[in-house]
Amino acid sequence: MSDDHLRGVRLDEQQIRVLAHPLRARIPGLLRTHGPATATDLARLLETNSGATSYHLRQLAAVGLVRDTGEGVGRRREWQATSDFHSWAPSDFDDRPDAATAANWLQRAYLRDFVERAERWEEDAVGWSPQWRDSLGLSDTVVEVTPQQAGAMLTELADVFERYRAAGAGDPDAVRLHVTTHAAPLGRTAPHAPGDGTARA
């Protein structure tokens, strides 16, 4: 791993606008899960042509989300993601409408990817052992929390994921799992802030 590889990166306005594209949104994730790859390798995974992936790799490299490994041969440049994950907070872009629109598009694109992965698992699960089928899949629960408590809860979950990130490394029984969290309110009306002068029912 290169010295300039980052554990995680908080996306800035320029980065999130570059990522908000159907192909570019998927490239960093593919490089993280499959390892370094050429434009031709990525074109095969994305079912497009290498000219398109080469262009999009350069766009991502310009904002620091991917880099040339220097390990490619000739014109077959090899690329890798510069971080293990990226993140942002929706409020990061509240005062920048174009970036906020890009962030909203990206969030919805990732939600669509989650649904596709969940449906693939439901199709493939029959071929897996009972132990795996009983350990994986979808679950949900309901909690009643303040914004601060919700943030603390998600931080604790992130700590759990970090503990297990490479817990099975080297074990032949281990597989890589994609774990998604999504927290959303049951109601669709936002609560009024205390002291805003608005009456509550």
PDB file of N, CA, C and O in Angstrom, residues 163-199:
ATOM      1  N   ARG A 163     -13.639  -3.013  14.270  1.00  0.00           N
ATOM      2  CA  ARG A 163     -13.074  -4.167  14.967  1.00  0.00           C
ATOM      3  C   ARG A 163     -13.114  -5.425  14.102  1.00  0.00           C
ATOM      4  O   ARG A 163     -12.229  -6.273  14.184  1.00  0.00           O
ATOM      5  N   TYR A 164     -14.141  -5.536  13.293  1.00  0.00           N
ATOM      6  CA  TYR A 164     -14.313  -6.741  12.492  1.00  0.00           C
ATOM      7  C   TYR A 164     -13.806  -6.596  11.047  1.00  0.00           C
ATOM      8  O   TYR A 164     -13.902  -7.547  10.275  1.00  0.00           O
ATOM      9  N   ARG A 165     -13.247  -5.424  10.720  1.00  0.00           N
ATOM     10  CA  ARG A 165     -12.879  -5.145   9.320  1.00  0.00           C
ATOM     11  C   ARG A 165     -11.973  -6.230   8.742  1.00  0.00           C
ATOM     12  O   ARG A 165     -12.130  -6.646   7.595  1.00  0.00           O
ATOM     13  N   ALA A 166     -11.004  -6.711   9.497  1.00  0.00           N
ATOM     14  CA  ALA A 166     -10.096  -7.754   9.015  1.00  0.00           C
ATOM     15  C   ALA A 166     -10.030  -8.914  10.002  1.00  0.00           C
ATOM     16  O   ALA A 166      -9.030  -9.625  10.056  1.00  0.00           O
ATOM     17  N   ALA A 167     -11.104  -9.117  10.770  1.00  0.00           N
ATOM     18  CA  ALA A 167     -11.082 -10.137  11.823  1.00  0.00           C
ATOM     19  C   ALA A 167     -10.856 -11.543  11.275  1.00  0.00           C
ATOM     20  O   ALA A 167     -10.259 -12.383  11.943  1.00  0.00           O
ATOM     21  N   GLY A 168     -11.335 -11.815  10.062  1.00  0.00           N
ATOM     22  CA  GLY A 168     -11.189 -13.162   9.505  1.00  0.00           C
ATOM     23  C   GLY A 168     -10.045 -13.317   8.533  1.00  0.00           C
ATOM     24  O   GLY A 168      -9.929 -14.363   7.866  1.00  0.00           O
ATOM     25  N   ALA A 169      -9.189 -12.304   8.437  1.00  0.00           N
ATOM     26  CA  ALA A 169      -8.100 -12.347   7.458  1.00  0.00           C
ATOM     27  C   ALA A 169      -7.246 -13.600   7.636  1.00  0.00           C
ATOM     28  O   ALA A 169      -6.820 -13.924   8.747  1.00  0.00           O
ATOM     29  N   GLY A 170      -7.032 -14.316   6.541  1.00  0.00           N
ATOM     30  CA  GLY A 170      -6.209 -15.523   6.579  1.00  0.00           C
ATOM     31  C   GLY A 170      -6.976 -16.793   6.901  1.00  0.00           C
ATOM     32  O   GLY A 170      -6.433 -17.891   6.756  1.00  0.00           O
ATOM     33  N   ASP A 171      -8.238 -16.669   7.319  1.00  0.00           N
ATOM     34  CA  ASP A 171      -9.038 -17.854   7.638  1.00  0.00           C
ATOM     35  C   ASP A 171      -9.741 -18.320   6.357  1.00  0.00           C
ATOM     36  O   ASP A 171     -10.457 -17.537   5.724  1.00  0.00           O
ATOM     37  N   PRO A 172      -9.567 -19.581   5.962  1.00  0.00           N
ATOM     38  CA  PRO A 172     -10.191 -20.058   4.721  1.00  0.00           C
ATOM     39  C   PRO A 172     -11.711 -20.032   4.756  1.00  0.00           C
ATOM     40  O   PRO A 172     -12.362 -20.079   3.705  1.00  0.00           O
ATOM     41  N   ASP A 173     -12.300 -19.969   5.943  1.00  0.00           N
ATOM     42  CA  ASP A 173     -13.761 -19.917   6.054  1.00  0.00           C
ATOM     43  C   ASP A 173     -14.306 -18.491   5.942  1.00  0.00           C
ATOM     44  O   ASP A 173     -15.528 -18.293   5.919  1.00  0.00           O
ATOM     45  N   ALA A 174     -13.430 -17.512   5.889  1.00  0.00           N
ATOM     46  CA  ALA A 174     -13.861 -16.111   5.878  1.00  0.00           C
ATOM     47  C   ALA A 174     -14.205 -15.651   4.464  1.00  0.00           C
ATOM     48  O   ALA A 174     -13.588 -16.072   3.483  1.00  0.00           O
ATOM     49  N   VAL A 175     -15.208 -14.804   4.355  1.00  0.00           N
ATOM     50  CA  VAL A 175     -15.548 -14.129   3.104  1.00  0.00           C
ATOM     51  C   VAL A 175     -15.683 -12.638   3.400  1.00  0.00           C
ATOM     52  O   VAL A 175     -15.851 -12.226   4.557  1.00  0.00           O
ATOM     53  N   ARG A 176     -15.613 -11.826   2.366  1.00  0.00           N
ATOM     54  CA  ARG A 176     -15.776 -10.389   2.531  1.00  0.00           C
ATOM     55  C   ARG A 176     -17.260 -10.060   2.449  1.00  0.00           C
ATOM     56  O   ARG A 176     -17.959 -10.495   1.536  1.00  0.00           O
ATOM     57  N   LEU A 177     -17.747  -9.302   3.417  1.00  0.00           N
ATOM     58  CA  LEU A 177     -19.150  -8.905   3.464  1.00  0.00           C
ATOM     59  C   LEU A 177     -19.286  -7.417   3.177  1.00  0.00           C
ATOM     60  O   LEU A 177     -18.440  -6.626   3.600  1.00  0.00           O
ATOM     61  N   HIS A 178     -20.334  -7.055   2.495  1.00  0.00           N
ATOM     62  CA  HIS A 178     -20.676  -5.641   2.320  1.00  0.00           C
ATOM     63  C   HIS A 178     -21.790  -5.331   3.309  1.00  0.00           C
ATOM     64  O   HIS A 178     -22.876  -5.899   3.236  1.00  0.00           O
ATOM     65  N   VAL A 179     -21.508  -4.448   4.273  1.00  0.00           N
ATOM     66  CA  VAL A 179     -22.471  -4.125   5.328  1.00  0.00           C
ATOM     67  C   VAL A 179     -22.946  -2.691   5.126  1.00  0.00           C
ATOM     68  O   VAL A 179     -22.144  -1.762   5.045  1.00  0.00           O
ATOM     69  N   THR A 180     -24.259  -2.510   5.044  1.00  0.00           N
ATOM     70  CA  THR A 180     -24.839  -1.185   4.838  1.00  0.00           C
ATOM     71  C   THR A 180     -25.714  -0.818   6.032  1.00  0.00           C
ATOM     72  O   THR A 180     -26.483  -1.648   6.515  1.00  0.00           O
ATOM     73  N   THR A 181     -25.598   0.402   6.513  1.00  0.00           N
ATOM     74  CA  THR A 181     -26.527   0.904   7.527  1.00  0.00           C
ATOM     75  C   THR A 181     -27.334   2.041   6.915  1.00  0.00           C
ATOM     76  O   THR A 181     -26.823   2.804   6.096  1.00  0.00           O
ATOM     77  N   HIS A 182     -28.588   2.135   7.295  1.00  0.00           N
ATOM     78  CA  HIS A 182     -29.430   3.234   6.808  1.00  0.00           C
ATOM     79  C   HIS A 182     -30.440   3.560   7.892  1.00  0.00           C
ATOM     80  O   HIS A 182     -31.282   2.727   8.236  1.00  0.00           O
ATOM     81  N   ALA A 183     -30.326   4.737   8.453  1.00  0.00           N
ATOM     82  CA  ALA A 183     -31.239   5.164   9.510  1.00  0.00           C
ATOM     83  C   ALA A 183     -32.166   6.235   8.953  1.00  0.00           C
ATOM     84  O   ALA A 183     -31.715   7.184   8.311  1.00  0.00           O
ATOM     85  N   ALA A 184     -33.465   6.071   9.180  1.00  0.00           N
ATOM     86  CA  ALA A 184     -34.447   7.041   8.705  1.00  0.00           C
ATOM     87  C   ALA A 184     -35.607   7.094   9.679  1.00  0.00           C
ATOM     88  O   ALA A 184     -35.961   6.082  10.281  1.00  0.00           O
ATOM     89  N   PRO A 185     -36.227   8.266   9.829  1.00  0.00           N
ATOM     90  CA  PRO A 185     -37.353   8.390  10.766  1.00  0.00           C
ATOM     91  C   PRO A 185     -38.590   7.652  10.267  1.00  0.00           C
ATOM     92  O   PRO A 185     -38.784   7.489   9.057  1.00  0.00           O
ATOM     93  N   LEU A 186     -39.444   7.207  11.204  1.00  0.00           N
ATOM     94  CA  LEU A 186     -40.700   6.565  10.823  1.00  0.00           C
ATOM     95  C   LEU A 186     -41.671   7.584  10.229  1.00  0.00           C
ATOM     96  O   LEU A 186     -42.401   7.294   9.292  1.00  0.00           O
ATOM     97  N   GLY A 187     -41.686   8.777  10.809  1.00  0.00           N
ATOM     98  CA  GLY A 187     -42.563   9.834  10.299  1.00  0.00           C
ATOM     99  C   GLY A 187     -41.881  10.649   9.220  1.00  0.00           C
ATOM    100  O   GLY A 187     -40.659  10.591   9.056  1.00  0.00           O
ATOM    101  N   ARG A 188     -42.645  11.427   8.488  1.00  0.00           N
ATOM    102  CA  ARG A 188     -42.087  12.214   7.385  1.00  0.00           C
ATOM    103  C   ARG A 188     -42.009  13.705   7.705  1.00  0.00           C
ATOM    104  O   ARG A 188     -41.522  14.481   6.888  1.00  0.00           O
ATOM    105  N   THR A 189     -42.485  14.110   8.889  1.00  0.00           N
ATOM    106  CA  THR A 189     -42.453  15.516   9.277  1.00  0.00           C
ATOM    107  C   THR A 189     -41.349  15.742  10.289  1.00  0.00           C
ATOM    108  O   THR A 189     -41.295  15.079  11.329  1.00  0.00           O
ATOM    109  N   ALA A 190     -40.459  16.691  10.002  1.00  0.00           N
ATOM    110  CA  ALA A 190     -39.338  16.965  10.908  1.00  0.00           C
ATOM    111  C   ALA A 190     -39.837  17.621  12.183  1.00  0.00           C
ATOM    112  O   ALA A 190     -40.740  18.473  12.129  1.00  0.00           O
ATOM    113  N   PRO A 191     -39.273  17.245  13.338  1.00  0.00           N
ATOM    114  CA  PRO A 191     -39.672  17.910  14.595  1.00  0.00           C
ATOM    115  C   PRO A 191     -39.185  19.345  14.602  1.00  0.00           C
ATOM    116  O   PRO A 191     -38.159  19.670  14.004  1.00  0.00           O
ATOM    117  N   HIS A 192     -39.938  20.204  15.266  1.00  0.00           N
ATOM    118  CA  HIS A 192     -39.536  21.605  15.374  1.00  0.00           C
ATOM    119  C   HIS A 192     -38.452  21.742  16.423  1.00  0.00           C
ATOM    120  O   HIS A 192     -38.475  21.071  17.452  1.00  0.00           O
ATOM    121  N   ALA A 193     -37.516  22.624  16.171  1.00  0.00           N
ATOM    122  CA  ALA A 193     -36.439  22.849  17.123  1.00  0.00           C
ATOM    123  C   ALA A 193     -37.004  23.516  18.380  1.00  0.00           C
ATOM    124  O   ALA A 193     -37.876  24.363  18.298  1.00  0.00           O
ATOM    125  N   PRO A 194     -36.513  23.123  19.576  1.00  0.00           N
ATOM    126  CA  PRO A 194     -36.978  23.740  20.823  1.00  0.00           C
ATOM    127  C   PRO A 194     -36.772  25.245  20.774  1.00  0.00           C
ATOM    128  O   PRO A 194     -35.739  25.736  20.319  1.00  0.00           O
ATOM    129  N   GLY A 195     -37.770  25.975  21.218  1.00  0.00           N
ATOM    130  CA  GLY A 195     -37.641  27.425  21.304  1.00  0.00           C
ATOM    131  C   GLY A 195     -37.826  28.149  19.992  1.00  0.00           C
ATOM    132  O   GLY A 195     -37.531  29.336  19.903  1.00  0.00           O
ATOM    133  N   ASP A 196     -38.350  27.464  18.947  1.00  0.00           N
ATOM    134  CA  ASP A 196     -38.517  28.157  17.678  1.00  0.00           C
ATOM    135  C   ASP A 196     -39.862  28.888  17.584  1.00  0.00           C
ATOM    136  O   ASP A 196     -40.186  29.474  16.569  1.00  0.00           O
ATOM    137  N   GLY A 197     -40.616  28.810  18.688  1.00  0.00           N
ATOM    138  CA  GLY A 197     -41.879  29.550  18.719  1.00  0.00           C
ATOM    139  C   GLY A 197     -43.029  28.843  18.047  1.00  0.00           C
ATOM    140  O   GLY A 197     -44.120  29.397  17.948  1.00  0.00           O
ATOM    141  N   THR A 198     -42.797  27.637  17.577  1.00  0.00           N
ATOM    142  CA  THR A 198     -43.846  26.904  16.890  1.00  0.00           C
ATOM    143  C   THR A 198     -44.574  25.991  17.863  1.00  0.00           C
ATOM    144  O   THR A 198     -43.950  25.256  18.619  1.00  0.00           O
ATOM    145  N   ALA A 199     -45.860  26.058  17.827  1.00  0.00           N
ATOM    146  CA  ALA A 199     -46.646  25.218  18.739  1.00  0.00           C
ATOM    147  C   ALA A 199     -46.553  23.768  18.301  1.00  0.00           C
ATOM    148  O   ALA A 199     -46.437  23.458  17.116  1.00  0.00           O
TER     149      ALA A 199
END
